[in-house]
Short mmCIF file of C-alpha atoms in Angstrom, two decimals:
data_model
loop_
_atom_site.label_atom_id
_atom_site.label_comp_id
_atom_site.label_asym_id
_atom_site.label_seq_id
_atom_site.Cartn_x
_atom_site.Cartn_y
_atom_site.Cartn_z
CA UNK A 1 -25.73 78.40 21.76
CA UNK A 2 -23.82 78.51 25.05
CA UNK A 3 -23.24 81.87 26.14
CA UNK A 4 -19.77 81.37 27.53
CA UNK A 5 -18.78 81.43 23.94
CA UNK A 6 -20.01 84.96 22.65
CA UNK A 7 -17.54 87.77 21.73
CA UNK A 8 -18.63 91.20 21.22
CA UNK A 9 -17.45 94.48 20.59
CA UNK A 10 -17.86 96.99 23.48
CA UNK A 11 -20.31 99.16 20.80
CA UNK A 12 -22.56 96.32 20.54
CA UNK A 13 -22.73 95.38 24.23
CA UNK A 14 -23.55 99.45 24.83
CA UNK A 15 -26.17 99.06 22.02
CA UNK A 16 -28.47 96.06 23.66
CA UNK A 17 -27.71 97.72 26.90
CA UNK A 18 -27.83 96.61 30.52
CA UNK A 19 -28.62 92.94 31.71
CA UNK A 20 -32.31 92.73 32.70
CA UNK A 21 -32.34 92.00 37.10
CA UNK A 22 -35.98 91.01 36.62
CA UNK A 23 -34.71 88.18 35.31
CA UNK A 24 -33.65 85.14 37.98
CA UNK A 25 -32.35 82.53 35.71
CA UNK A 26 -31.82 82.61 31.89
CA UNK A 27 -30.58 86.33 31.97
CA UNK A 28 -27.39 85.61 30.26
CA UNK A 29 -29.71 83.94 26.97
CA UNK A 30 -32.35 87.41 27.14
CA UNK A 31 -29.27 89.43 26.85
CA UNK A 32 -27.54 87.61 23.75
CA UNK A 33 -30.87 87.46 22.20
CA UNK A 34 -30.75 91.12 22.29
CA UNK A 35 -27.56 91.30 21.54
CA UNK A 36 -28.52 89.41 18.28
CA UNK A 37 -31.12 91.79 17.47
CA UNK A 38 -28.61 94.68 17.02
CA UNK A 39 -26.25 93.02 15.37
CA UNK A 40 -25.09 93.11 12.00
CA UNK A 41 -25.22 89.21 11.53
CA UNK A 42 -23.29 86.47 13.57
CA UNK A 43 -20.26 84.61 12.50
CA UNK A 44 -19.89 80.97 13.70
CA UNK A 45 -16.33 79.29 14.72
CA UNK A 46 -16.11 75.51 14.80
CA UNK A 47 -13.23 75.45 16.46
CA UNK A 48 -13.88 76.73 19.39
CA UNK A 49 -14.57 74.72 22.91
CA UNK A 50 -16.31 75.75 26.20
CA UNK A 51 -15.72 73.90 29.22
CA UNK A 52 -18.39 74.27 31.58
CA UNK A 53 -18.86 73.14 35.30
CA UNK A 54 -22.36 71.93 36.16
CA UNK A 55 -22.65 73.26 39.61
CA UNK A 56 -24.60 72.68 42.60
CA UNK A 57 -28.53 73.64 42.14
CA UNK A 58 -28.00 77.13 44.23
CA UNK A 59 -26.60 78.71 41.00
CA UNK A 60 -28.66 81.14 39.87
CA UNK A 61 -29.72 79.41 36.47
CA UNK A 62 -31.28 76.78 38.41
CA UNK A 63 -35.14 77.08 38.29
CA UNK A 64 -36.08 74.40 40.58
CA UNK A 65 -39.39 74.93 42.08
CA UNK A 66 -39.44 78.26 43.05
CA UNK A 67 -42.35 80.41 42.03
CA UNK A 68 -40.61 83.81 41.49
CA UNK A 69 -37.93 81.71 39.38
CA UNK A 70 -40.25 80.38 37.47
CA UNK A 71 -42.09 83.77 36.44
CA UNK A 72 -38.88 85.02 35.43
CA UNK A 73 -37.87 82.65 33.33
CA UNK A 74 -41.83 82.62 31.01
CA UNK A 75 -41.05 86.57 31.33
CA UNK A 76 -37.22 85.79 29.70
CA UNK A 77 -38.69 83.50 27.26
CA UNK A 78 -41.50 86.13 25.94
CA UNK A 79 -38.71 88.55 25.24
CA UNK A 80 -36.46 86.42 23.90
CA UNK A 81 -39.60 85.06 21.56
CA UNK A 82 -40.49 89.13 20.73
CA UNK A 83 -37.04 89.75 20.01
CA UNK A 84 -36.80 87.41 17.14
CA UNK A 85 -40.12 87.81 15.84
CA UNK A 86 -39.12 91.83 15.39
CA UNK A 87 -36.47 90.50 13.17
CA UNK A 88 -37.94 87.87 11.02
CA UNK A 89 -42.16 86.85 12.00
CA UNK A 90 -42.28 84.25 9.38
CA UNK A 91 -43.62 80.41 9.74
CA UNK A 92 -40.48 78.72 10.29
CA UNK A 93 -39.77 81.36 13.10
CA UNK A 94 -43.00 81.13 14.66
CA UNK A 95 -42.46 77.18 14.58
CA UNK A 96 -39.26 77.55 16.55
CA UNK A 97 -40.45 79.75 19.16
CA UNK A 98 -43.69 77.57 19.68
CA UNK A 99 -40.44 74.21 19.83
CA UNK A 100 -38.98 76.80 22.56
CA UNK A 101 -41.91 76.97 24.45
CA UNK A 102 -42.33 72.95 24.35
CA UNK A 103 -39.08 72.25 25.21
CA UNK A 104 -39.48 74.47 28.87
CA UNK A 105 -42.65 73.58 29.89
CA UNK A 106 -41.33 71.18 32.23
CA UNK A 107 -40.16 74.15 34.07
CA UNK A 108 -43.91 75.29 34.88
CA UNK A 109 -45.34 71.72 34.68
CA UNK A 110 -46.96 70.49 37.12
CA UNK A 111 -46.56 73.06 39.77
CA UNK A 112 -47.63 75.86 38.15
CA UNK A 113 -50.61 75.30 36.07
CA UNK A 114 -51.00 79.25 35.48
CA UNK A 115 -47.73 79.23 33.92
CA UNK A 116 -48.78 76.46 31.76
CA UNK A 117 -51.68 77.83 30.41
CA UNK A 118 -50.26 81.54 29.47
CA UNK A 119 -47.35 79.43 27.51
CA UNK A 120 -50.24 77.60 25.85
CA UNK A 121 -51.61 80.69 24.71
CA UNK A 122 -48.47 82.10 23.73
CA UNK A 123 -48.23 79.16 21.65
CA UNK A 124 -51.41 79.09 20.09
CA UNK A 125 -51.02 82.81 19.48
CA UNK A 126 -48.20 81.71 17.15
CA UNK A 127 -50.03 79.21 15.50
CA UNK A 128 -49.23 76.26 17.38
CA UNK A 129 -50.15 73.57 20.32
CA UNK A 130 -47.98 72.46 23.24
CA UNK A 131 -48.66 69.27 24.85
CA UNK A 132 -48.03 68.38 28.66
CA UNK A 133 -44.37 67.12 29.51
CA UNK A 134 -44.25 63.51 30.19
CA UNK A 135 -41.82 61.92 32.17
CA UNK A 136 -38.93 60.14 30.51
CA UNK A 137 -38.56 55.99 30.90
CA UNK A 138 -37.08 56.31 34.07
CA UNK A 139 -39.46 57.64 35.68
CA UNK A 140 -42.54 56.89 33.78
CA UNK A 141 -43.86 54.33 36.58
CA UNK A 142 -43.77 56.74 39.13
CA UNK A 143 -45.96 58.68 37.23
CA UNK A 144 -48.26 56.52 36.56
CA UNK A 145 -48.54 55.59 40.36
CA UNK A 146 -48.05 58.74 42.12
CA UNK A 147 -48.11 61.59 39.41
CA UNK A 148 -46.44 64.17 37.51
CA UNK A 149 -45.21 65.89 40.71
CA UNK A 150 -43.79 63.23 42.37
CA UNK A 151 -42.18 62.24 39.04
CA UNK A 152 -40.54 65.50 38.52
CA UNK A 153 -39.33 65.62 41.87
CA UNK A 154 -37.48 62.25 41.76
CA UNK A 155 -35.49 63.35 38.96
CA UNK A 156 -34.70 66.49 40.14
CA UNK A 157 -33.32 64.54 43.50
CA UNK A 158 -31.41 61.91 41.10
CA UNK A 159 -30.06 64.32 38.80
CA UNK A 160 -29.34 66.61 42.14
CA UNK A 161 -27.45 63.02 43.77
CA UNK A 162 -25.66 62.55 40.16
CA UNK A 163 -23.94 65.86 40.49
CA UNK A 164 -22.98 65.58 43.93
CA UNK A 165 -21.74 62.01 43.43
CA UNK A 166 -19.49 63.62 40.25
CA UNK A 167 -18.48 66.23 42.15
CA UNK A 168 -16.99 64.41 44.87
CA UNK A 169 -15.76 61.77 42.63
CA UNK A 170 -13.76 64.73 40.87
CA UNK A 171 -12.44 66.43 44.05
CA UNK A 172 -11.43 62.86 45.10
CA UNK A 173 -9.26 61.98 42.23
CA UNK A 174 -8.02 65.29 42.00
CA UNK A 175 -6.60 65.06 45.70
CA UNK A 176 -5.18 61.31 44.43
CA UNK A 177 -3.57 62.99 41.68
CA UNK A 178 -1.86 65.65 43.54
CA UNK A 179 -0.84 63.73 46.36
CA UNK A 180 0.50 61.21 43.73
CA UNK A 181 2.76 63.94 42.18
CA UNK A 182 3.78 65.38 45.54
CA UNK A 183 7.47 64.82 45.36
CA UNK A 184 8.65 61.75 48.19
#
């Protein structure tokens, strides 16, 4: 879940404790999963709504390419995976943290093979098997033709030319709108 949308008493907070700085990106999701793990059980509320801004790729959740980022965030997915086996370590839970570990491997993959291969044993310590990310449709050819990095690394620039296009288009229409209402 989105962890803009957590509340918690002050005795719980105290209980998990302080925020982990080794962590570079993903900090906010170690924390709640320890938050979890002292808690008493968690109560869901349909009703409620989050509005989040996707912002440039110098926030600090962005994991991009940079090696220390990346450690981090294996190192924040190994405690968030030992958290929830200490509470339940059965076969559906190991089959959810093994889906966990599939669905970040692009982070690691291809630049850092390492990475890779201690989340493949982490996996297959669990009982499972991750297979290597493969790029989506889009960009599928330019696999093919020049490989997984240079795949990876033209969606990262189109998804990092979406948001700026967004972003301007927003602060554009915004200025439209408040020049509009600007009295004459």
């Amino acid at each position: 879940m989105q962890t803009a949308t957590w509340l918690v008493t002050r005795e719980l907070a105290e209980t998990a404790g302080a925020w982990d700085t080794r962590l570079l990106g993903d900090d906010d999701g170690e924390y709640f999963a320890r938050l979890i793990s002292a808690s008493s059980g968690i109560r869901f509320v349909p009703q409620s709504k989050v509005y989040y801004r996707i912002t440039s790729s110098s926030r600090l959740s962005y994991i991009g390419r940079a090696d220390k980022k990346m450690e981090a965030h294996l190192l924040g997915m190994k405690l968030q995976i030992a958290y929830l086996r200490a509470r339940e370590d059965s076969d559906r839970v190991r089959a959810a943290c093994v889906s966990y570990l599939q669905n970040c491997l692009s982070f690691f993959y291809p630049e850092r093979p390492d990475l890779v291969q201690e989340a493949e044993q982490l996996a297959a310590g669990l009982g499972g098997q991750l297979s290597l990310p493969k790029a989506s449709w889009k960009y599928a050819w330019i696999e093919k033709v020049f490989g997984s990095a240079a795949a990876k690394k033209a969606q990262l620039l189109y998804n990092r030319g979406k948001s700026h296009a967004l972003g301007a288009w927003d602060k554009m229409m915004y200025t439209f709108e408040r020049k509009r209402s600007l009295p004459a």
